[in-house]
Coordinates of C-alpha atoms and ligand atoms in Angstrom, one line a residue:
X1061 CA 29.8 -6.0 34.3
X1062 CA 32.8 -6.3 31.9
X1063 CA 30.6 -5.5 28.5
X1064 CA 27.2 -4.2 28.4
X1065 CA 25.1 -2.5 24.9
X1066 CA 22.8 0.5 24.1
X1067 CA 20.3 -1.1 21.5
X1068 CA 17.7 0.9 19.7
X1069 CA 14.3 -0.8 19.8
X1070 CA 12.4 0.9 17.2
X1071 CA 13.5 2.7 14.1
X1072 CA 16.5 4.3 15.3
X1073 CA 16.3 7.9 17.0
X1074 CA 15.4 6.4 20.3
X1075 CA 18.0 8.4 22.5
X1076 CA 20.9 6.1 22.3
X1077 CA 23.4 8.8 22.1
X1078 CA 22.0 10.5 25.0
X1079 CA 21.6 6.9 26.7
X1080 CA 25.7 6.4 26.1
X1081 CA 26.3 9.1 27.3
X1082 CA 24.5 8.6 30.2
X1083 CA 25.4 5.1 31.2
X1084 CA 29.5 5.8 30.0
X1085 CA 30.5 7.6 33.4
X1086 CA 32.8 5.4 34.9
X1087 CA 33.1 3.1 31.7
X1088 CA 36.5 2.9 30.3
X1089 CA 36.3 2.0 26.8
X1090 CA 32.8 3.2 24.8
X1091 CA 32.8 1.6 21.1
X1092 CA 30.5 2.3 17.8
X1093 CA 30.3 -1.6 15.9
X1094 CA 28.0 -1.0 12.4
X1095 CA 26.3 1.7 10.8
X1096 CA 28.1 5.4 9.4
X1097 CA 27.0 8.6 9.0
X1098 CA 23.1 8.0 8.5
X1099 CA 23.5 8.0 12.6
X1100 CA 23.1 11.1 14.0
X1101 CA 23.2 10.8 17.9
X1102 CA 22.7 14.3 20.3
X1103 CA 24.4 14.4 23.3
X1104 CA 23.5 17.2 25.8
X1105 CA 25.6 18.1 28.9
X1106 CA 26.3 21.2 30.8
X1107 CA 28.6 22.6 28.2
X1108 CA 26.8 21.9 24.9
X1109 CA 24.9 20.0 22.4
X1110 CA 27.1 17.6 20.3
X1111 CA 25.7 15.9 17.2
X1112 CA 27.7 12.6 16.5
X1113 CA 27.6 10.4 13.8
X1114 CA 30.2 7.8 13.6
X1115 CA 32.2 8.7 16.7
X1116 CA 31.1 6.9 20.1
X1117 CA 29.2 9.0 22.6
X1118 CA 31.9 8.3 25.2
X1119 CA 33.8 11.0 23.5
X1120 CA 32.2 13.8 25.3
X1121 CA 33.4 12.3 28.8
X1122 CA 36.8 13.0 29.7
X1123 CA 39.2 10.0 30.6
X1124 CA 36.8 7.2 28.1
X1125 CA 38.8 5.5 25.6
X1126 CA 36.4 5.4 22.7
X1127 CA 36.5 2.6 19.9
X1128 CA 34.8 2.8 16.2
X1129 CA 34.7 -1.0 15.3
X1130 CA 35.2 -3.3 11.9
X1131 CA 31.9 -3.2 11.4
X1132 CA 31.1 0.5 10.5
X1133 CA 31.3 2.2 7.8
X1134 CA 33.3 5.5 7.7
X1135 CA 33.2 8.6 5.3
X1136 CA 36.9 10.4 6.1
X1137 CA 35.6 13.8 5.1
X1138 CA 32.8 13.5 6.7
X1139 CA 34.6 12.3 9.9
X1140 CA 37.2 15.2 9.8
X1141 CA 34.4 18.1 10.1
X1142 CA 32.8 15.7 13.0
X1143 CA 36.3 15.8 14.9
X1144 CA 36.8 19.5 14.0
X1145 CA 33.1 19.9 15.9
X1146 CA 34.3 17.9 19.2
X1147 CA 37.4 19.4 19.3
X1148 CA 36.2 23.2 20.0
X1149 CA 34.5 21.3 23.0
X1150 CA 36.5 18.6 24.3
X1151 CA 40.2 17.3 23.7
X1152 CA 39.7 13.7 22.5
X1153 CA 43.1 13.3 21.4
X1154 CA 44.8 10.1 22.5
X1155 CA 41.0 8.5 23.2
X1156 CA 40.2 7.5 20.0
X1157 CA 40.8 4.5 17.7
X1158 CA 39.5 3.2 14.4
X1159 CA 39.6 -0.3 13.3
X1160 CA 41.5 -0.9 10.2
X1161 CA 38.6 -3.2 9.0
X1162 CA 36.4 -0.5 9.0
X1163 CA 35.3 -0.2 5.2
X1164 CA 35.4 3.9 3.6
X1165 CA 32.7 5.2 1.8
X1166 CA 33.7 7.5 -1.5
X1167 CA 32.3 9.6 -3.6
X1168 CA 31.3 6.8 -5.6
X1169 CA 29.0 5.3 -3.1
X1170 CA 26.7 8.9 -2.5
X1171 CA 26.6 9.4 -6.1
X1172 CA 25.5 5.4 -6.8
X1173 CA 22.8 6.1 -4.3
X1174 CA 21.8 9.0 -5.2
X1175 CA 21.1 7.4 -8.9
X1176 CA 19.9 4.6 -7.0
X1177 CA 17.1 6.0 -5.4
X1178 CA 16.1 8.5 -8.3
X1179 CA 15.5 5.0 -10.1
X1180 CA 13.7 3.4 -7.7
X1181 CA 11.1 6.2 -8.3
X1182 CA 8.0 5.6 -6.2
X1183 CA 9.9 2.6 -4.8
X1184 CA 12.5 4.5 -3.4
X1185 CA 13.8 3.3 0.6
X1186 CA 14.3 7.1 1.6
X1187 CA 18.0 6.6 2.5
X1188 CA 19.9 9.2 4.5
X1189 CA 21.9 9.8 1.2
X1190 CA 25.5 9.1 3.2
X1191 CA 26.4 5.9 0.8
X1192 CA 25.6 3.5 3.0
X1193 CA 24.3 1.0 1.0
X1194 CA 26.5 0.8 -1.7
X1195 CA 29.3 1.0 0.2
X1196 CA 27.9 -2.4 2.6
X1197 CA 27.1 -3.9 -1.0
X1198 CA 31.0 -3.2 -2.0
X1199 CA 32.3 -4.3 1.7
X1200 CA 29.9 -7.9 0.4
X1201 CA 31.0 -7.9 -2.6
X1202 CA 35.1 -7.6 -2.0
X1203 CA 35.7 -4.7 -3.6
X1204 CA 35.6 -2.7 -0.3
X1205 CA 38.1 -0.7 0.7
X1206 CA 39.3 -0.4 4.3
X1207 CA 40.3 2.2 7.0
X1208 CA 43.9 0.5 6.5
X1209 CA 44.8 1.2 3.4
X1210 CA 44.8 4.5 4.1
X1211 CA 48.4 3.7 5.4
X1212 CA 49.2 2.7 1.7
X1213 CA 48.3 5.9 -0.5
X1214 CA 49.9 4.2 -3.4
X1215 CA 47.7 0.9 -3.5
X1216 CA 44.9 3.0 -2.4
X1217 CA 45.0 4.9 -5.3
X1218 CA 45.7 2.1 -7.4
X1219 CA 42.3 0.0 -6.3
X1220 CA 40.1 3.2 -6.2
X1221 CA 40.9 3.7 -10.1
X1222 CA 40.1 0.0 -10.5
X1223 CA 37.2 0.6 -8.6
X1224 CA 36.2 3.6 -10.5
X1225 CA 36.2 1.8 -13.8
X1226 CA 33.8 -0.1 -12.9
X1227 CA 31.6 2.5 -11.2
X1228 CA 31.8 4.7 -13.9
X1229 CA 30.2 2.1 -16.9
X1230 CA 27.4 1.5 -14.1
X1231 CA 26.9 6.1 -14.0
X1232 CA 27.5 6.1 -17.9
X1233 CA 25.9 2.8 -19.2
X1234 CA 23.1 2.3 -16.8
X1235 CA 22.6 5.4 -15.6
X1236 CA 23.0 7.7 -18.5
X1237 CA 25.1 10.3 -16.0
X1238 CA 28.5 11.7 -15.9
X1239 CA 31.0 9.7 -14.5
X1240 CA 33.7 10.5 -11.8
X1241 CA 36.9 11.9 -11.9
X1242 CA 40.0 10.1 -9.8
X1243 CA 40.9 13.1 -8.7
X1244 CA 37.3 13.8 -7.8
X1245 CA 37.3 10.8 -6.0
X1246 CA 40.7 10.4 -3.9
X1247 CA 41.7 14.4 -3.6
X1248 CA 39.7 15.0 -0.5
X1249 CA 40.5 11.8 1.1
X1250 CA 44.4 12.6 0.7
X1251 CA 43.9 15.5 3.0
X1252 CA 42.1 13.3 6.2
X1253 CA 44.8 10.8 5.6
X1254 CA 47.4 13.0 8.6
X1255 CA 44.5 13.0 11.0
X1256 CA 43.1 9.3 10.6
X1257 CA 46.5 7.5 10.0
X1258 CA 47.9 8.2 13.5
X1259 CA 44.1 6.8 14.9
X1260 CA 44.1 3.5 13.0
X1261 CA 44.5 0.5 15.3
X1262 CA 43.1 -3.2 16.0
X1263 CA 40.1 -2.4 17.8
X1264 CA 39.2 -5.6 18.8
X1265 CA 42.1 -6.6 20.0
X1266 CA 42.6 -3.3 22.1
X1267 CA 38.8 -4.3 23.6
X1268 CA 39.6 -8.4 24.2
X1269 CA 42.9 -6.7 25.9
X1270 CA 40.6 -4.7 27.7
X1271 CA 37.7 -7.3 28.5
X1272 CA 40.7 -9.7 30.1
X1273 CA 42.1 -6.7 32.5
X1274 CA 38.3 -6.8 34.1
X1275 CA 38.2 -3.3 32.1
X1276 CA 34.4 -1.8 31.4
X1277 CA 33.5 -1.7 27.3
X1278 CA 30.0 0.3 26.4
X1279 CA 28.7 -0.8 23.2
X1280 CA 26.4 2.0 21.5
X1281 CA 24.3 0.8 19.3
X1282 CA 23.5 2.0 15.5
X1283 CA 19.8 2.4 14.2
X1284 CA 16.8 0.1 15.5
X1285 CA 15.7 -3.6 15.7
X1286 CA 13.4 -2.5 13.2
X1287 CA 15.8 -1.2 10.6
X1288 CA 17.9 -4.2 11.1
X1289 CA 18.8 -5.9 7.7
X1290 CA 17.8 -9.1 8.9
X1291 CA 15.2 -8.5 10.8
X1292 CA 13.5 -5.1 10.2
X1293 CA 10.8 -4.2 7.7
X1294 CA 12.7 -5.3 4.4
X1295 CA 13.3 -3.3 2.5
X1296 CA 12.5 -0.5 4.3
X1297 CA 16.3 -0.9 6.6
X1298 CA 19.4 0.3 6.8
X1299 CA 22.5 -2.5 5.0
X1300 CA 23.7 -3.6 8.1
X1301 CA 22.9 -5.4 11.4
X1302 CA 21.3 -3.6 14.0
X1303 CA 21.4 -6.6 16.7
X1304 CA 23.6 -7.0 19.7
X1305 CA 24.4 -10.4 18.7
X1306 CA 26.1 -9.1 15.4
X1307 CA 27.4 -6.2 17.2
X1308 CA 30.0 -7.9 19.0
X1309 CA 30.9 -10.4 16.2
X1310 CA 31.3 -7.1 14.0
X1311 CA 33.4 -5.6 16.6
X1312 CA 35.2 -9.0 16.9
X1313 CA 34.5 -9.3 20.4
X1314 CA 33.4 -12.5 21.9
X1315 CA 29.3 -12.5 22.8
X1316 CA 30.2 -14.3 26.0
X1317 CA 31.1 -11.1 27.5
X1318 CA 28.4 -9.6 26.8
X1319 CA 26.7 -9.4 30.2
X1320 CA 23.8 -6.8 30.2
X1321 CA 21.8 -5.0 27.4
X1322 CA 20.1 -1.5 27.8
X1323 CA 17.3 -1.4 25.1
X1324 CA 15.7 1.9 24.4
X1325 CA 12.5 2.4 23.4
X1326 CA 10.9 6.0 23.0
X1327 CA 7.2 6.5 24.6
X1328 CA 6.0 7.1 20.8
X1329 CA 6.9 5.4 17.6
X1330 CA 8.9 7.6 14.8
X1331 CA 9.8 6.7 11.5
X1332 CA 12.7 8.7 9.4
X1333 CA 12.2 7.5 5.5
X1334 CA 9.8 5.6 4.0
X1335 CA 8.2 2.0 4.8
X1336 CA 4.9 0.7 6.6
X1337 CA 4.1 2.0 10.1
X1338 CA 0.7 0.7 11.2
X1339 CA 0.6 3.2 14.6
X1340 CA 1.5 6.7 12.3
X1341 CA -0.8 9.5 13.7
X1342 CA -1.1 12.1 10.1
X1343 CA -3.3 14.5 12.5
X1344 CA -2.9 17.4 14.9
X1345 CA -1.8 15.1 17.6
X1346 CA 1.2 13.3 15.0
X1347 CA 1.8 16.7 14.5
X1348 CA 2.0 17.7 18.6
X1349 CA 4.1 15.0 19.5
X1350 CA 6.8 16.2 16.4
X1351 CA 6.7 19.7 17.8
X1352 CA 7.1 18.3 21.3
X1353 CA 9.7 16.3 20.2
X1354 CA 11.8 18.0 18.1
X1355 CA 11.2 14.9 15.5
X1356 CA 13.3 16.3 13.1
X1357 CA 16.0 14.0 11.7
X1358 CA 19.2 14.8 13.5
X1359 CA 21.6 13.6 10.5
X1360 CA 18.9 14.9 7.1
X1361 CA 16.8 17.2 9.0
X1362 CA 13.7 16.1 7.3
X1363 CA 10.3 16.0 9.3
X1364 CA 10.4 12.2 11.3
X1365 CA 6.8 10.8 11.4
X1366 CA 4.8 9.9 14.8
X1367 CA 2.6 7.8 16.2
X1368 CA 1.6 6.2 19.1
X1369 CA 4.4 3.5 20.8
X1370 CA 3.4 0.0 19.0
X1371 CA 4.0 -2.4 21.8
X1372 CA 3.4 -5.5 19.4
X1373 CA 7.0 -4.3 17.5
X1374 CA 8.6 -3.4 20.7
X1375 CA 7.9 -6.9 22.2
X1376 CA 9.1 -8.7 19.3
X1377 CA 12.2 -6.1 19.1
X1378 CA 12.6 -7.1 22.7
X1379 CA 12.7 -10.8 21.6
X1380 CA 15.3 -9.9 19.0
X1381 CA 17.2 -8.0 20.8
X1382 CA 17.7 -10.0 23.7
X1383 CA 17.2 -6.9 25.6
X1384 CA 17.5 -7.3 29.4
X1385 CA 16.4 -4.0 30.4
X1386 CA 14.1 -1.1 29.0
X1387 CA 15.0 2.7 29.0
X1388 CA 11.8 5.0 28.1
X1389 CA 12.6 7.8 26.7
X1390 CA 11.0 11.4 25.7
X1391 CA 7.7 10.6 28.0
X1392 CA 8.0 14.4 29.2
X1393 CA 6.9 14.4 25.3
X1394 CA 3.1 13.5 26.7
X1395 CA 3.1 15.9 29.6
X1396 CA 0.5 18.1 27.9
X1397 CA -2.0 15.3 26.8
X1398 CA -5.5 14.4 27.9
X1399 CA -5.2 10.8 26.3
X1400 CA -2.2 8.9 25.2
X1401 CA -2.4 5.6 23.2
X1402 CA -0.6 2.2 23.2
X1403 CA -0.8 -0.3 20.2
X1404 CA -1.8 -3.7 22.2
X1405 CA -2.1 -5.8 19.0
X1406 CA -2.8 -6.2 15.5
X1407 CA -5.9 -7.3 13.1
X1408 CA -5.9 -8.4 9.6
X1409 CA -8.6 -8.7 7.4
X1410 CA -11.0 -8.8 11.0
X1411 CA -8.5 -11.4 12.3
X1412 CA -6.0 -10.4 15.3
X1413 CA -2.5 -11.7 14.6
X1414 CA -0.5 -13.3 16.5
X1415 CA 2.8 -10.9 17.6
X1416 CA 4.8 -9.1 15.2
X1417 CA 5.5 -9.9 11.6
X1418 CA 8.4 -7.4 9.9
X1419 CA 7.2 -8.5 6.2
X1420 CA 6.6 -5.0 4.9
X1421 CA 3.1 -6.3 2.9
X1422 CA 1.5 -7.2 6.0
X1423 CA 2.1 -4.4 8.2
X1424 CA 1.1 -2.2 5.4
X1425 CA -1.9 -3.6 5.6
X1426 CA -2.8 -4.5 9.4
X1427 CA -5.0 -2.1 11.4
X1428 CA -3.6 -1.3 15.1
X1429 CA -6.0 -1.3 18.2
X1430 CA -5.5 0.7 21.4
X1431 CA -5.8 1.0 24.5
X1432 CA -6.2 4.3 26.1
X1433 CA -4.5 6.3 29.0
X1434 CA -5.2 9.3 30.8
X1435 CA -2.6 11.6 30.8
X1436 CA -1.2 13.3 33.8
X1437 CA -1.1 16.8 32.7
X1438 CA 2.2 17.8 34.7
X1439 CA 5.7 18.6 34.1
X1440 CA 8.0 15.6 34.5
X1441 CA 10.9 17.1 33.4
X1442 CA 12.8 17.3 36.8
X1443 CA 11.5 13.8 38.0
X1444 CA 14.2 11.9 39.9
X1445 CA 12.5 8.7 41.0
X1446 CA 10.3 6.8 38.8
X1447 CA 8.2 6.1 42.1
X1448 CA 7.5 9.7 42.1
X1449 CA 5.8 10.1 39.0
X1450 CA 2.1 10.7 39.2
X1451 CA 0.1 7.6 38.8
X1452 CA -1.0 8.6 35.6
X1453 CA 2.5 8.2 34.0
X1454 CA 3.3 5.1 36.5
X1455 CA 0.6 3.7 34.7
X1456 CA 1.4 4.0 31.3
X1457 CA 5.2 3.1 32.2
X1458 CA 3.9 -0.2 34.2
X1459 CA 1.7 -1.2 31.5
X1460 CA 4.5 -1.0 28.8
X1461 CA 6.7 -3.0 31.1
X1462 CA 4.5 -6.0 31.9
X1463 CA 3.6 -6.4 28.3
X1464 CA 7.2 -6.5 26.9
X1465 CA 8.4 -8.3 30.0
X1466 CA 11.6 -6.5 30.7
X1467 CA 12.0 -3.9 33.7
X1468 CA 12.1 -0.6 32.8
X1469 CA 14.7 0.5 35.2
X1470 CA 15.2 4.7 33.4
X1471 CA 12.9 7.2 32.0
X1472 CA 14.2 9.8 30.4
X1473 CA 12.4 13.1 30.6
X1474 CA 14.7 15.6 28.5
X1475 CA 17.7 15.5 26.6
X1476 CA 20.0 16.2 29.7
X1477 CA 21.4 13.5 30.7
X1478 CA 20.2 14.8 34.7
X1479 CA 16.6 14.7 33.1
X1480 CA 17.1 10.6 33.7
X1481 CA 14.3 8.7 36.4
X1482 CA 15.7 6.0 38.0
X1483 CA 13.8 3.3 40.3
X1484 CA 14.9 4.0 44.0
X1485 CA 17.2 1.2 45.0
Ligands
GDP108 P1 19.7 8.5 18.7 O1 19.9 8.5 17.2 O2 19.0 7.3 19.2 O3 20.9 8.8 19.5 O4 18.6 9.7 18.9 P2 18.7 11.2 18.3 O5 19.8 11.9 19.0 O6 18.7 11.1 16.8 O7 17.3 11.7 18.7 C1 16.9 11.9 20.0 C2 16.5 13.3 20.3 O8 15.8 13.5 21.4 C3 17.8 14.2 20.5 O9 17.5 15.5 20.0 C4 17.9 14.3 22.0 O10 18.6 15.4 22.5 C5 16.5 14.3 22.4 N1 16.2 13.6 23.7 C6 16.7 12.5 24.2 N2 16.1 12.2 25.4 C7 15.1 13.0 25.5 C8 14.0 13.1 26.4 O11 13.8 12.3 27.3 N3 13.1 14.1 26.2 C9 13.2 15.0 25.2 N4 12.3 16.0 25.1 N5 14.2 15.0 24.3 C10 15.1 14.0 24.4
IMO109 P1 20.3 6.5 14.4 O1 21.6 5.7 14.7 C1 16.7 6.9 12.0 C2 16.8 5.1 8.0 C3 16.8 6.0 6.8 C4 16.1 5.2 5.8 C5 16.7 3.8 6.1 C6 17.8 3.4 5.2 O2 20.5 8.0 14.5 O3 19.2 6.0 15.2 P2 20.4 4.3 5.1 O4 20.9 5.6 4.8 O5 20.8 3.7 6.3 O6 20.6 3.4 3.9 O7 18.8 4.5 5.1 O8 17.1 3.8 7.4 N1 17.9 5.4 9.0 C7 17.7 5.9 10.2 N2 16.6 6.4 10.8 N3 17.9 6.9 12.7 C8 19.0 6.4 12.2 O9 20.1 6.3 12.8 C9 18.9 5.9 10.8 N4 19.9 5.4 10.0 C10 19.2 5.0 8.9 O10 16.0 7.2 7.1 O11 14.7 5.1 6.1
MG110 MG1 19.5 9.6 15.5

């Protein structure tokens, strides 16, 4: 199983970094392809709780090489204090690489967005605030700049005043607001430049080296199917692709290696920013399974909303995905609960519809229906073997496999990654 993928099903916080962790023991390489610092992915072992952003998972496992790919996007400052953080707990000198393709974000980019979404008003997306978006629109509009010019501090400097320029009569003209300093801009990237220039390399080449020498390569995906550019709730996404397929061209790996993708899907539905979500529960149960949960954003810290799983967006995320396996997470989540819920399909002005449309105007407007499970009122937490659930949870689990049509072959039960179910062999 040369190269196999962590995929997010819904809108992102599904466990993946807890699922990476998991599945990297015995992996050799783990790698990050898209996405920045809106991820935040917590890892739990023995020793402590890690909250990554941009660095792989595989990180917190000694002896795993760990790759961030040509498709992210990477704020330097940002990415020293996350280093600083994994260094007090784990040496991960030597084991990590970052593609030179890999496009910065600036100071430029947070303060764009930042005037971005105050002008968007009511309209606003509810972005994590890390400059992702501007700095994707920058990478597509060729005035990036890339992880490897950090190796040039001269022409760096040079294009970031270039850059600037332009910036700046978008803050003062359109905008009305001060604009940036060079200094502003550069001074704190100078001082990462030490650290990061020795960890610049050609990812994918190091991972096609890899892939050829029968090595093991962990994907980890970034956000969910349905905050996929593409294929998510426009406009309500994040700016980049969110799909396996597009992971490994972004990584600039072949997709023929690709041999086995792990999607994740929680046992609930959260959303972190705005956009429509037909399943969202605003009552005392919403409010249970956040407290449960600890649906609290791990990279903004703002309240996540929650709501019942919708199985008619995780069966079209399957589609999307090409998912070839399901891992449940946070069902200990419903271990206090009389009745749990599953969204089975969708109606529209009385009429049902037929599977899952991401258009943002219709899913405002469609009405979920449900059916309902008892719960099993017991503590899961400790669980082993998915057979030795009680049959309450086996049938809530069952049911949610035979209508998206993948085996769910884990359950995770807490953040450990011990507190994983398996199916006996
Ligand atoms: P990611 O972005 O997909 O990696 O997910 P996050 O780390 O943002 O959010 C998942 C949260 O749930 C983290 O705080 C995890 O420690 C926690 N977690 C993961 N699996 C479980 C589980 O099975 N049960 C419970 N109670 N918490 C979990
Ligand atoms: P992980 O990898 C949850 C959401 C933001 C916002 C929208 C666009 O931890 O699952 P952006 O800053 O990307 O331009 O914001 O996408 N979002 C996430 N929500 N988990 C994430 O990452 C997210 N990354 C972005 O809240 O609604
Ligand atoms: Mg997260």
């Amino acid at each position: 199983m040369p190269v196999s993928m962590v995929c997010g099903l819904q809108w992102g916080d599904e466990a993946k970094g807890k699922t990476t962790h998991l599945l990297s023991e015995g992996m050799d390489y783990v790698a990050r392809f898209a996405g920045g610092p809106n991820s935040g992915h917590t890892i739990v072992t023995n020793e402590c709780t890690m909250k990554l952003h941009v660095v792989p998972a595989g990180i917190m496992r000694e002896g795993v090489i760990n790759l961030m790919g040509s498709g992210m996007v990477i704020d330097p400052v940002g990415l020293m204090g996350e280093l600083r953080d994994i260094q007090a707990e784990i040496d991960y000198r030597g084991r990590l690489f970052i593609s030179e393709g890999a496009h910065l974000i600036f100071e430029y980019h947070r303060y764009q967005e930042l005037l971005d979404e105050k002008a968007r008003g009511k309209g606003s997306i509810g972005t994590s605030m890390r400059g992702i978006g501007p700095c994707y629109a920058d990478k597509i509009n060729r005035i990036g700049i890339r992880a490897g010019l950090l190796r040039d501090e001269g022409r760096l400097r040079r294009i970031l005043e270039r850059n600037l320029k332009r910036k700046n009569k978008i803050f003062e003209g359109q905008y009305k607001s001060k604009p940036l300093t060079i200094d502003e801009v550069i001074n704190p990237i100078l001082e990462t430049i030490p650290t990061i220039k020795p960890m610049l390399a050609d990812t994918s080449r190091i991972a096609h080296k890899a892939v050829t020498e029968g090595k093991s390569i962990l994907l980890e995906g970034n956000q969910g199917i349905l905050l996929d550019l593409d294929h998510g709730t426009y406009p309500y996404v994040t700016s980049s692709s969110c799909l396996p397929a597009s992971g490994m061209s972004n990584f600039g790996l072949s997709p023929v290696y690709l041999t086995k993708i792990t999607g994740i899907a929680k046992s609930y539905q959260t959303r972190v920013g705005k956009g429509p979500f037909p399943t969202k529960l605003e009552d005392d149960t919403g409010e249970l399974i956040r407290k449960r949960g600890n649906e609290y954003g791990t990279t903004t810290g703002r309240p996540r909303d929650c709501g019942w799983l919708d199985l008619v967006a995780l069966k079209y995320a399957v589609r999307v995905s090409g998912a070839t396996e399901l891992m449940l997470t946070l069902l200990d989540v419903f271990d206090v609960f009389e009745e749990i819920k599953l969204c089975v399909s969708y109606e529209l002005n009385g009429k049902k519809l037929d599977g899952f449309d991401p258009d943002s105007g219709i899913l405002e407007q469609v009405k979920p229906t449900y059916k309902s499970f008892k719960g099993w009122k017991e503590d899961l937490s400790n669980t082993k073997w998915i057979e030795d659930f009680p049959e309450n949870a086996k049938k809530y689990i069952q049911f949610i496999q035979e209508f998206v049509g993948i085996p769910i072959n884990m359950v995770s039960i807490g953040p450990d990654e011990k507190q994983t179910a398996r199916r006996r062999e």
